[in-house]
């Protein structure tokens, strides 16, 4: 998972198999669970769902929707969005049902159970914060039910019986014949209605995990399919106002995926990869959480529709690249907590530094390694991550945080997995290259772990660091013991010195929300509901050139009214602003209206920067070259 951004309170902060086999004694255990979703029969923005499990011999059975889904590290409670839950016997009569909690129903006289019927509300409509903070599901893990678009994260519609979690699933989805439909789940055929107005697509899943691991998108979609080597890429785009098309982003995705394939080399675990891109228009019922959620062969992505073509492309590279690299970890290398995942009462691995941190490091490192960006841009990213991590708890054990990620004080530190977690990956990568004279790397270590374990064999959570030490070097093991298990802040200068880098200060590129690093240029008045420029904004060269003053109240951005309630959408769109783009901003200064109408120029700010040491030795330069270019 990657949370692209979040706005919490008054500040804006940049911010993401299968269960153990139970004992089964039901006749239903040998039958596929027949499930159906009917998108032509939506009532009050609710999709009807039918579940036919086959015949039970037990007198009581339990049915659940997930409380937590893999990759999110937060509580979603998908059962909260279920209405009018009924259990029917073979004569159509209702059986007694007890709702145990938000996500759990117990059916008595289960030997008479024919099917379950219920309606599902979508999560996009009721979002207030995009699922950041645990109030609703993280947007890319959520669901959407609109006249022209359905985001079908199936874990939001289909649940499981405790005793049948490893059963096969047969799924029928009925939708208007005019809909475009994309899914990585195995399609077993389609059937048109007698009047030709609807089509039912039939899918098959080996077990409940495959239901949760294969999202779908239906509706008025724009789809591009193309090959990157031997991988078929399917890019499905929903742009509610037709601002963007799949074709306009095809080249970006192609270059990114080709570079990722080149970077990964012989790690190739999928013949098809689906990207489901939902572009949020900032309306009241649109999703608020920007980012993506990984699956084995796909990712669901939510980004602002207000982005420029170039800004959207940059976001796709940042976000989708991260999700694709999850095919290494945790999809190929993972612990028992991940492999035997409990959707109701999950336990969490100690190794988020690897699942999210190493993945994020790869998503940044491959860009410089494959020549998509220059080294200075990579250095700036590193410095930004260091600055952000220092604003979080830099002395918290990562393994303790990971294992307790749903609880405070750890939950509020989750964002650090993308910051310090990636920096941990960087340090291990440099150590691996130094110890091996440039011949081994963090990626080669992950390949070795993947060969040893793979997606069907989990590692033991408590012994992973010892295994990595044995497979690599004592220095790597000491680093993990000290800085990952331990609570000692990392001295990054030691690692920069190994590759001939040093700290300096220079005018570095920034965006239109910060003034170098994570120095936010906005402040807010909660009582008045106003957002205004802070004194820090004057350190941003672009805003300084526009003559803004500290205290200027921001009323509108590109015509959209700005308030605390919609700040995530409006300000979030500013992350994607690109040089050359026309923008307008309405300010209030001492009761007077100030209008800014201009074309964006590159924003810069003085900041600590990482520069190549002109006194670096040949050995340092050689190690730097191995690190950045192989």
Short mmCIF file of C-alpha atoms in Angstrom, two decimals, residues 353 424-436 440-442 445-446 449 464-485 495 498:
data_model
loop_
_atom_site.label_atom_id
_atom_site.label_comp_id
_atom_site.label_asym_id
_atom_site.label_seq_id
_atom_site.Cartn_x
_atom_site.Cartn_y
_atom_site.Cartn_z
CA UNK A 353 10.73 -2.13 7.19
CA UNK A 424 16.83 1.44 6.02
CA UNK A 425 16.70 -0.21 2.60
CA UNK A 426 19.20 2.32 1.25
CA UNK A 427 21.67 1.65 4.07
CA UNK A 428 21.47 -2.12 3.62
CA UNK A 429 21.93 -1.69 -0.14
CA UNK A 430 25.11 0.36 0.38
CA UNK A 431 26.43 -2.12 2.94
CA UNK A 432 25.79 -5.08 0.63
CA UNK A 433 27.63 -3.37 -2.22
CA UNK A 434 30.53 -2.30 0.00
CA UNK A 435 31.03 -5.76 1.49
CA UNK A 436 30.92 -7.43 -1.94
CA UNK A 440 25.78 -7.90 -4.38
CA UNK A 441 22.93 -5.59 -3.44
CA UNK A 442 19.71 -5.37 -1.50
CA UNK A 445 19.49 -10.39 -1.30
CA UNK A 446 15.72 -10.16 -1.85
CA UNK A 449 15.12 -14.78 -0.07
CA UNK A 464 14.40 -13.47 9.70
CA UNK A 465 17.18 -11.13 10.84
CA UNK A 466 19.41 -14.08 11.76
CA UNK A 467 18.71 -15.64 8.36
CA UNK A 468 19.54 -12.41 6.55
CA UNK A 469 22.78 -12.17 8.54
CA UNK A 470 23.76 -15.70 7.50
CA UNK A 471 22.87 -14.99 3.87
CA UNK A 472 24.70 -11.66 3.76
CA UNK A 473 27.28 -10.12 6.12
CA UNK A 474 27.81 -9.53 9.82
CA UNK A 475 27.66 -5.79 9.18
CA UNK A 476 24.15 -6.14 7.74
CA UNK A 477 23.03 -8.18 10.74
CA UNK A 478 24.56 -5.64 13.15
CA UNK A 479 22.77 -2.83 11.32
CA UNK A 480 19.40 -4.59 11.58
CA UNK A 481 19.92 -5.41 15.26
CA UNK A 482 20.94 -1.84 16.10
CA UNK A 483 18.71 0.31 13.91
CA UNK A 484 15.68 -1.87 13.10
CA UNK A 485 15.19 -4.02 16.18
CA UNK A 495 26.61 5.64 4.74
CA UNK A 498 30.94 5.21 1.96
#
